CSV table of C-alpha atoms in Angstrom, one decimal:
chain,number,residue,atom,x,y,z
A,7,MET,CA,76.6,95.6,104.1
A,8,TYR,CA,80.1,96.2,102.8
A,9,PHE,CA,81.8,94.8,106.0
A,10,ASP,CA,79.8,91.6,106.1
A,11,ALA,CA,82.7,89.1,106.6
A,12,ALA,CA,80.5,86.1,105.5
A,13,ASN,CA,80.3,87.5,102.0
A,14,VAL,CA,83.7,89.2,101.7
A,15,ILE,CA,85.9,86.3,102.8
A,16,LYS,CA,86.4,83.9,99.8
A,17,LYS,CA,88.9,81.5,101.3
A,18,LYS,CA,90.5,80.7,104.6
A,19,ILE,CA,93.9,79.1,104.9
A,20,VAL,CA,95.0,77.8,108.3
A,21,LEU,CA,98.8,77.3,108.8
A,22,GLY,CA,99.8,75.5,111.9
A,23,ILE,CA,97.6,74.3,114.7
A,24,ASN,CA,94.6,76.5,115.4
A,25,PRO,CA,94.6,76.9,119.2
A,26,GLN,CA,91.6,77.3,121.4
A,27,GLU,CA,90.9,80.7,122.8
A,28,ASN,CA,92.6,81.4,126.2
A,29,ASN,CA,93.5,84.4,128.3
A,30,ASN,CA,97.2,83.9,127.7
A,31,LYS,CA,97.0,84.4,123.9
A,32,LEU,CA,96.9,87.6,121.9
A,33,ASP,CA,95.3,87.6,118.5
A,34,ILE,CA,97.1,90.0,116.0
A,35,ALA,CA,95.6,90.9,112.6
A,36,TYR,CA,96.8,92.6,109.5
A,37,GLY,CA,94.9,93.9,106.5
A,38,ILE,CA,97.1,94.1,103.4
A,39,ASP,CA,97.3,94.1,99.6
A,40,LYS,CA,100.1,92.5,97.5
A,41,ASN,CA,102.5,95.5,98.1
A,42,PHE,CA,102.6,94.9,101.8
A,43,PHE,CA,102.9,91.1,102.0
A,44,SER,CA,106.7,90.9,102.6
A,45,GLY,CA,106.4,93.8,105.1
A,46,CYS,CA,103.7,91.8,106.9
A,47,ILE,CA,105.9,88.7,107.1
A,48,ILE,CA,108.8,90.7,108.5
A,49,SER,CA,106.5,92.5,111.0
A,50,ILE,CA,105.3,89.1,112.3
A,51,THR,CA,108.9,88.0,112.5
A,52,SER,CA,109.9,91.1,114.5
A,53,ILE,CA,107.1,90.4,117.1
A,54,LEU,CA,108.2,86.7,117.5
A,55,LEU,CA,111.9,87.7,117.8
A,56,PHE,CA,111.2,89.9,120.9
A,57,ASN,CA,108.3,87.9,122.4
A,58,SER,CA,109.3,84.3,122.1
A,59,ASN,CA,107.9,83.5,125.6
A,60,LEU,CA,104.4,84.8,124.6
A,61,ASN,CA,101.5,83.1,122.9
A,62,PHE,CA,100.1,84.6,119.6
A,63,SER,CA,97.8,83.8,116.8
A,64,PHE,CA,98.3,85.9,113.6
A,65,HIS,CA,95.6,86.7,111.1
A,66,ILE,CA,96.3,88.1,107.6
A,67,PHE,CA,93.4,89.6,105.7
A,68,ALA,CA,94.6,90.0,102.1
A,69,ASN,CA,93.2,90.3,98.5
A,70,TYR,CA,96.2,88.3,97.1
A,71,ILE,CA,98.1,85.2,98.0
A,72,ASP,CA,100.5,82.9,96.0
A,73,ASP,CA,102.4,79.7,96.8
A,74,SER,CA,105.7,81.5,97.5
A,75,LEU,CA,104.1,83.7,100.1
A,76,GLU,CA,102.3,80.8,101.7
A,77,ARG,CA,105.6,78.9,101.9
A,78,LYS,CA,107.3,81.8,103.7
A,79,LEU,CA,104.5,81.9,106.2
A,80,ASN,CA,104.8,78.2,106.8
A,81,GLU,CA,108.5,78.8,107.6
A,82,LEU,CA,107.4,81.1,110.4
A,83,VAL,CA,104.9,78.5,111.6
A,84,ASN,CA,107.4,75.7,111.7
A,85,LYS,CA,110.2,77.8,113.3
A,86,TYR,CA,108.2,79.5,116.0
A,87,ASN,CA,105.4,76.9,116.5
A,88,VAL,CA,102.8,79.6,115.9
A,89,ASN,CA,99.6,79.6,113.9
A,90,ILE,CA,98.9,82.0,111.1
A,91,THR,CA,95.6,82.1,109.2
A,92,ILE,CA,95.1,83.8,105.9
A,93,TYR,CA,91.7,85.2,104.8
A,94,LEU,CA,91.4,85.9,101.1
A,95,ILE,CA,89.2,88.9,100.6
A,96,ASP,CA,86.9,89.7,97.7
A,97,ASP,CA,87.4,93.4,97.6
A,98,MET,CA,84.6,93.9,95.0
A,99,TYR,CA,82.3,94.5,98.0
A,100,LEU,CA,84.4,97.5,99.0
A,101,SER,CA,84.8,99.0,95.5
A,102,ASN,CA,82.5,102.0,96.2
A,103,LEU,CA,84.7,103.2,99.1
A,104,PRO,CA,87.2,106.0,98.4
A,105,THR,CA,90.9,105.3,97.9
A,106,THR,CA,94.0,107.4,97.3
A,107,GLN,CA,97.5,106.9,95.9
A,108,ASN,CA,98.7,106.2,99.4
A,109,TRP,CA,95.6,104.3,100.8
A,110,SER,CA,94.4,101.3,98.8
A,111,ILE,CA,91.2,99.4,99.4
A,112,ALA,CA,93.0,97.2,101.9
A,113,THR,CA,92.8,100.1,104.4
A,114,TYR,CA,89.2,99.0,105.0
A,115,PHE,CA,90.1,95.4,105.8
A,116,ARG,CA,90.3,96.4,109.5
A,117,PHE,CA,86.5,96.7,109.5
A,118,ILE,CA,86.1,93.2,108.1
A,119,ILE,CA,88.5,92.0,110.8
A,120,ALA,CA,86.3,93.4,113.6
A,121,ASP,CA,83.2,92.0,112.0
A,122,TYR,CA,84.6,88.5,111.5
A,123,PHE,CA,86.0,88.1,115.0
A,124,PHE,CA,82.9,89.3,116.9
A,125,SER,CA,81.6,86.5,119.1
A,126,LYS,CA,84.7,84.4,118.3
A,127,ILE,CA,87.2,86.2,120.6
A,128,ASN,CA,87.0,89.2,123.0
A,129,LYS,CA,89.7,91.4,121.7
A,130,ILE,CA,92.2,91.8,118.8
A,131,LEU,CA,95.2,93.8,118.1
A,132,TYR,CA,95.2,95.3,114.6
A,133,LEU,CA,98.6,96.4,113.2
A,134,ASP,CA,99.6,98.0,109.9
A,135,ALA,CA,102.1,95.9,108.0
A,136,ASP,CA,104.7,98.7,108.2
A,137,ILE,CA,104.9,98.4,112.0
A,138,PHE,CA,107.9,96.5,113.4
A,139,CYS,CA,108.7,95.4,116.9
A,140,LYS,CA,111.8,96.0,119.0
A,141,GLY,CA,110.6,95.0,122.5
A,142,SER,CA,108.1,93.2,124.6
A,143,ILE,CA,104.4,93.7,124.1
A,144,LYS,CA,103.4,91.6,127.1
A,145,GLU,CA,101.6,94.6,128.7
A,146,LEU,CA,99.0,94.5,125.9
A,147,PHE,CA,97.9,91.0,127.0
A,148,PHE,CA,96.5,92.4,130.3
A,149,LEU,CA,95.1,95.8,129.6
A,150,GLN,CA,91.5,96.3,130.8
A,151,PHE,CA,89.1,98.2,128.5
A,152,GLU,CA,86.7,99.3,131.2
A,153,ASP,CA,84.2,101.5,129.2
A,154,ASN,CA,86.4,102.0,126.2
A,155,ILE,CA,86.1,100.5,122.8
A,156,ALA,CA,89.8,100.6,121.9
A,157,TYR,CA,93.3,101.5,123.0
A,158,VAL,CA,95.0,103.8,120.5
A,159,VAL,CA,98.1,106.1,120.2
A,160,LYS,CA,98.0,109.8,119.4
A,161,GLU,CA,99.6,111.1,116.3
A,162,LYS,CA,102.2,113.9,116.1
A,163,ASN,CA,101.4,116.9,118.3
A,164,ASN,CA,98.7,119.5,119.2
A,165,ILE,CA,99.4,121.5,116.1
A,166,TRP,CA,98.4,118.5,114.0
A,167,TRP,CA,95.4,117.8,116.2
A,168,LYS,CA,94.1,121.3,115.7
A,169,LYS,CA,94.5,121.0,112.0
A,170,CYS,CA,92.5,117.8,112.0
A,171,ALA,CA,89.9,119.3,114.3
A,172,THR,CA,89.4,122.2,111.8
A,173,ARG,CA,89.3,120.0,108.8
A,174,LEU,CA,86.9,117.5,110.3
A,175,ASN,CA,84.8,120.2,112.1
A,176,GLU,CA,85.2,118.5,115.4
A,177,LYS,CA,86.6,120.6,118.2
A,178,LYS,CA,87.3,117.7,120.6
A,179,LEU,CA,90.0,116.5,118.2
A,180,GLU,CA,92.1,119.5,119.3
A,181,PHE,CA,93.0,117.3,122.4
A,182,GLY,CA,94.1,114.3,120.5
A,183,TYR,CA,93.9,112.6,117.1
A,184,PHE,CA,95.1,109.0,116.9
A,185,ASN,CA,96.9,106.9,114.3
A,186,ALA,CA,94.8,103.9,113.2
A,187,GLY,CA,97.8,101.7,112.4
A,188,PHE,CA,97.6,100.4,116.0
A,189,LEU,CA,94.1,99.5,117.3
A,190,LEU,CA,93.6,97.2,120.3
A,191,ILE,CA,89.9,96.5,120.0
A,192,ASP,CA,87.3,95.3,122.4
A,193,LEU,CA,85.2,93.5,119.8
A,194,ASN,CA,82.0,93.3,121.8
A,195,LYS,CA,82.0,97.0,122.5
A,196,TRP,CA,82.9,97.7,118.8
A,197,LYS,CA,79.9,95.8,117.7
A,198,GLU,CA,77.5,97.2,120.3
A,199,PHE,CA,78.5,100.8,119.3
A,200,GLU,CA,78.0,99.8,115.6
A,201,VAL,CA,81.3,101.2,114.6
A,202,ASN,CA,81.3,99.5,111.2
A,203,ASN,CA,77.8,100.8,110.3
A,204,LYS,CA,78.7,104.3,111.3
A,205,ALA,CA,81.9,104.2,109.3
A,206,LEU,CA,80.1,103.0,106.2
A,207,GLU,CA,77.6,105.7,106.5
A,208,LEU,CA,80.3,108.4,106.7
A,209,LEU,CA,82.4,107.0,104.0
A,210,SER,CA,79.4,106.6,101.6
A,211,ASN,CA,78.2,110.2,102.1
A,212,PRO,CA,79.8,112.5,99.5
A,213,SER,CA,79.5,115.6,101.7
A,214,SER,CA,81.2,114.1,104.7
A,215,ARG,CA,83.9,112.1,102.9
A,216,SER,CA,85.1,115.2,101.0
A,217,LYS,CA,86.7,116.2,104.3
A,218,PHE,CA,88.6,112.9,104.7
A,219,THR,CA,92.3,113.0,103.7
A,220,HIS,CA,93.1,109.9,105.9
A,221,LEU,CA,90.0,108.0,105.0
A,222,ASP,CA,89.2,105.3,107.6
A,223,GLN,CA,91.5,106.9,110.1
A,224,ASP,CA,89.6,110.2,110.0
A,225,VAL,CA,86.3,108.3,110.3
A,226,LEU,CA,87.5,106.3,113.3
A,227,ASN,CA,88.7,109.4,115.1
A,228,LEU,CA,85.2,110.9,114.7
A,229,ILE,CA,83.3,107.7,115.6
A,230,LEU,CA,85.4,106.7,118.6
A,231,LEU,CA,85.9,110.2,119.9
A,232,ASP,CA,84.8,109.6,123.5
A,233,ASN,CA,85.4,105.8,123.7
A,234,ILE,CA,89.1,105.4,123.5
A,235,LYS,CA,92.0,105.2,125.9
A,236,TYR,CA,95.5,106.5,124.9
A,237,LEU,CA,98.6,104.4,125.2
A,238,ASP,CA,102.2,105.7,125.4
A,239,ARG,CA,103.8,106.5,122.0
A,240,LYS,CA,106.2,103.6,122.5
A,241,TYR,CA,103.5,101.4,121.0
A,242,ASN,CA,103.2,103.4,117.8
A,243,LYS,CA,106.4,105.5,117.3
A,244,GLN,CA,105.9,107.0,113.8
A,245,ILE,CA,108.9,107.5,111.5
A,246,ASN,CA,108.4,109.2,108.2
A,247,ILE,CA,111.6,108.4,106.3
A,248,ASN,CA,111.0,111.4,103.9
A,249,TYR,CA,111.4,113.7,106.9
A,250,GLU,CA,115.1,113.0,106.5
A,251,LEU,CA,115.0,115.3,103.4
A,252,LYS,CA,113.9,118.2,105.6
A,253,TYR,CA,116.9,118.1,107.9
A,254,LYS,CA,120.6,118.2,107.5
A,255,THR,CA,121.0,116.2,110.6
A,256,THR,CA,118.8,114.0,112.8
A,257,ILE,CA,120.4,115.2,116.0
A,258,ASN,CA,117.7,116.7,118.3
A,259,ASN,CA,115.0,115.9,115.8
A,260,ASN,CA,112.2,114.2,117.7
A,261,GLU,CA,110.4,113.2,114.4
A,262,LEU,CA,113.2,110.7,113.6
A,263,ALA,CA,114.6,109.9,117.1
A,264,ILE,CA,114.0,106.4,118.4
A,265,SER,CA,114.7,105.8,122.1
A,266,ASP,CA,115.4,102.5,123.7
A,267,GLU,CA,112.0,102.6,125.3
A,268,MET,CA,110.2,102.5,122.0
A,269,ILE,CA,108.5,99.1,121.3
A,270,LEU,CA,106.6,99.4,118.0
A,271,ILE,CA,108.1,101.4,115.2
A,272,HIS,CA,105.7,102.6,112.5
A,273,TYR,CA,107.2,103.6,109.2
A,274,ILE,CA,104.6,106.0,107.8
A,275,GLY,CA,104.7,107.8,104.5
A,276,PRO,CA,105.4,106.7,100.9
A,277,THR,CA,109.1,105.7,101.5
A,278,LYS,CA,109.2,102.4,103.4
A,279,PRO,CA,112.2,100.7,105.0
A,280,TRP,CA,112.0,98.0,102.3
A,281,HIS,CA,112.8,100.5,99.6
A,282,SER,CA,116.5,100.4,98.5
A,283,TRP,CA,117.0,104.2,99.0
A,284,ALA,CA,116.1,104.0,102.7
A,285,LYS,CA,118.6,101.3,103.8
A,286,ASP,CA,121.4,103.6,104.8
A,287,TYR,CA,119.4,105.5,107.5
A,288,LYS,CA,120.0,104.4,111.1
A,289,TYR,CA,116.3,104.2,112.0
A,290,THR,CA,115.7,101.5,109.4
A,291,GLU,CA,118.0,99.1,111.2
A,292,PHE,CA,115.0,97.7,113.2
A,293,PHE,CA,113.3,96.6,110.0
A,294,LEU,CA,116.6,95.3,108.4
A,295,ASN,CA,117.3,93.2,111.6
A,296,ALA,CA,113.9,91.6,111.5
A,297,LYS,CA,114.2,91.0,107.7
A,298,PHE,CA,117.6,89.2,108.3
A,299,TYR,CA,115.9,86.7,110.6
A,300,SER,CA,112.7,86.4,108.4
A,301,PRO,CA,111.8,84.1,105.5
A,302,CYS,CA,112.3,87.2,103.4
A,303,LYS,CA,116.0,87.4,104.2
A,304,THR,CA,117.3,86.8,100.7
A,305,GLU,CA,114.7,89.1,99.0
A,306,PRO,CA,116.3,92.3,97.6
A,307,LEU,CA,115.1,95.6,98.8
A,308,LEU,CA,112.7,97.2,96.3
A,309,GLU,CA,113.8,99.5,93.6
A,310,PRO,CA,111.6,102.5,92.5
A,311,CYS,CA,108.8,101.3,90.2
A,312,ASN,CA,106.8,104.5,89.5
A,313,SER,CA,107.3,108.2,89.1
A,314,GLN,CA,106.7,109.1,92.7
A,315,GLN,CA,109.2,106.5,93.9
A,316,LEU,CA,111.8,107.6,91.3
A,317,ARG,CA,111.5,111.2,92.5
A,318,TYR,CA,111.9,110.2,96.2
A,319,CYS,CA,114.8,107.9,95.4
A,320,ALA,CA,116.6,110.7,93.5
A,321,LYS,CA,116.0,113.1,96.4
A,322,HIS,CA,117.3,110.6,99.0
A,323,LYS,CA,120.4,109.8,96.9
A,324,MET,CA,121.1,113.5,96.7
A,325,HIS,CA,120.6,113.9,100.4
A,326,GLN,CA,123.1,111.0,100.9
A,327,LYS,CA,125.6,112.8,98.7
A,328,LYS,CA,125.4,110.0,96.0
A,329,PHE,CA,125.3,112.6,93.3
A,330,PHE,CA,125.7,110.4,90.2
A,331,SER,CA,123.1,107.9,91.4
A,332,SER,CA,120.8,110.8,92.2
A,333,LEU,CA,121.2,112.2,88.6
A,334,PHE,CA,120.5,108.7,87.2
A,335,PHE,CA,117.2,108.4,89.1
A,336,TYR,CA,116.2,112.0,88.3
A,337,LEU,CA,116.7,111.2,84.6
A,338,LYS,CA,114.6,108.0,85.0
A,339,TYR,CA,111.9,110.1,86.8
A,340,PHE,CA,111.7,112.6,84.0
A,341,VAL,CA,111.5,109.9,81.3
A,342,ARG,CA,108.7,108.1,83.3
A,343,LYS,CA,106.8,111.4,83.7
A,344,ILE,CA,106.9,112.0,79.9
A,345,LYS,CA,105.7,108.4,79.3
A,346,ASP,CA,102.9,108.8,81.8
A,347,ARG,CA,101.7,111.9,80.1
A,348,ILE,CA,101.7,110.3,76.7
A,349,THR,CA,99.9,107.3,78.0
A,350,TYR,CA,97.3,109.5,79.8
């Protein structure tokens, strides 16, 4: 079975004291690859900054680790007296599952997380590593699942839901399609409902997976259709930084507006707040604030490293009226495209 944690986890590294399970602790897990490690560290920092009176255990499932990253996590452990455990994944066992340019094999680590923690704890909060906190998440400690498998947050609006319902041939999705970057999971019910087995079956079937544009997110929406409870969008406020390119102003634009009530900000899309061309937008301040207080404080923001990023960087520079900088990155983009074609 692809999601058998006993085979997939190669190494476990425990940083800090590993506390006993109790009702006053929330376990939070991330599934990441190398590209999201700094984001994950900053995400954890943001939660600790706004929830210093609460008790957490953090779990990072990753297919890469090095001494520098481990040192930074130890800084968090020592500063906040929290425990963080790293689980090194052998993703060879997942190699037959579909991936895209925007979704790497790490997107399936959330299934391994659910499999690993079954019978160890009752619930876990899964977060994508591009989610950052700006308020208290105390409410999540005390939510009752009743007959539901997970708490989730709806994506976008009913126009998007209808598109997903049509694409996935499931009419019930017209009333709600959730974003899988936030999953508060009842682990016993997840196991009883055989979510992992059902997901594997759908993802391994060529005829069914041809419909999936959002991979595991599509699959989870189909499987959990009648077994979820929706939370307010304040727990997964999605911001696509590239939407900035669609508007001359962010005034009255709900896609980019972040109210004081929002708690978890999710930077979706290919441009992330750790990219250098995103730093001048107001809605990246929540990420930059957490970065300032994190072990990644001195790390520079990332410059574009492939043709897609060069193109977006050039577009954002133009949008920001940095015309010479925009021209420079457009030239780099065209040179990179030519090199890519020659190499291909």
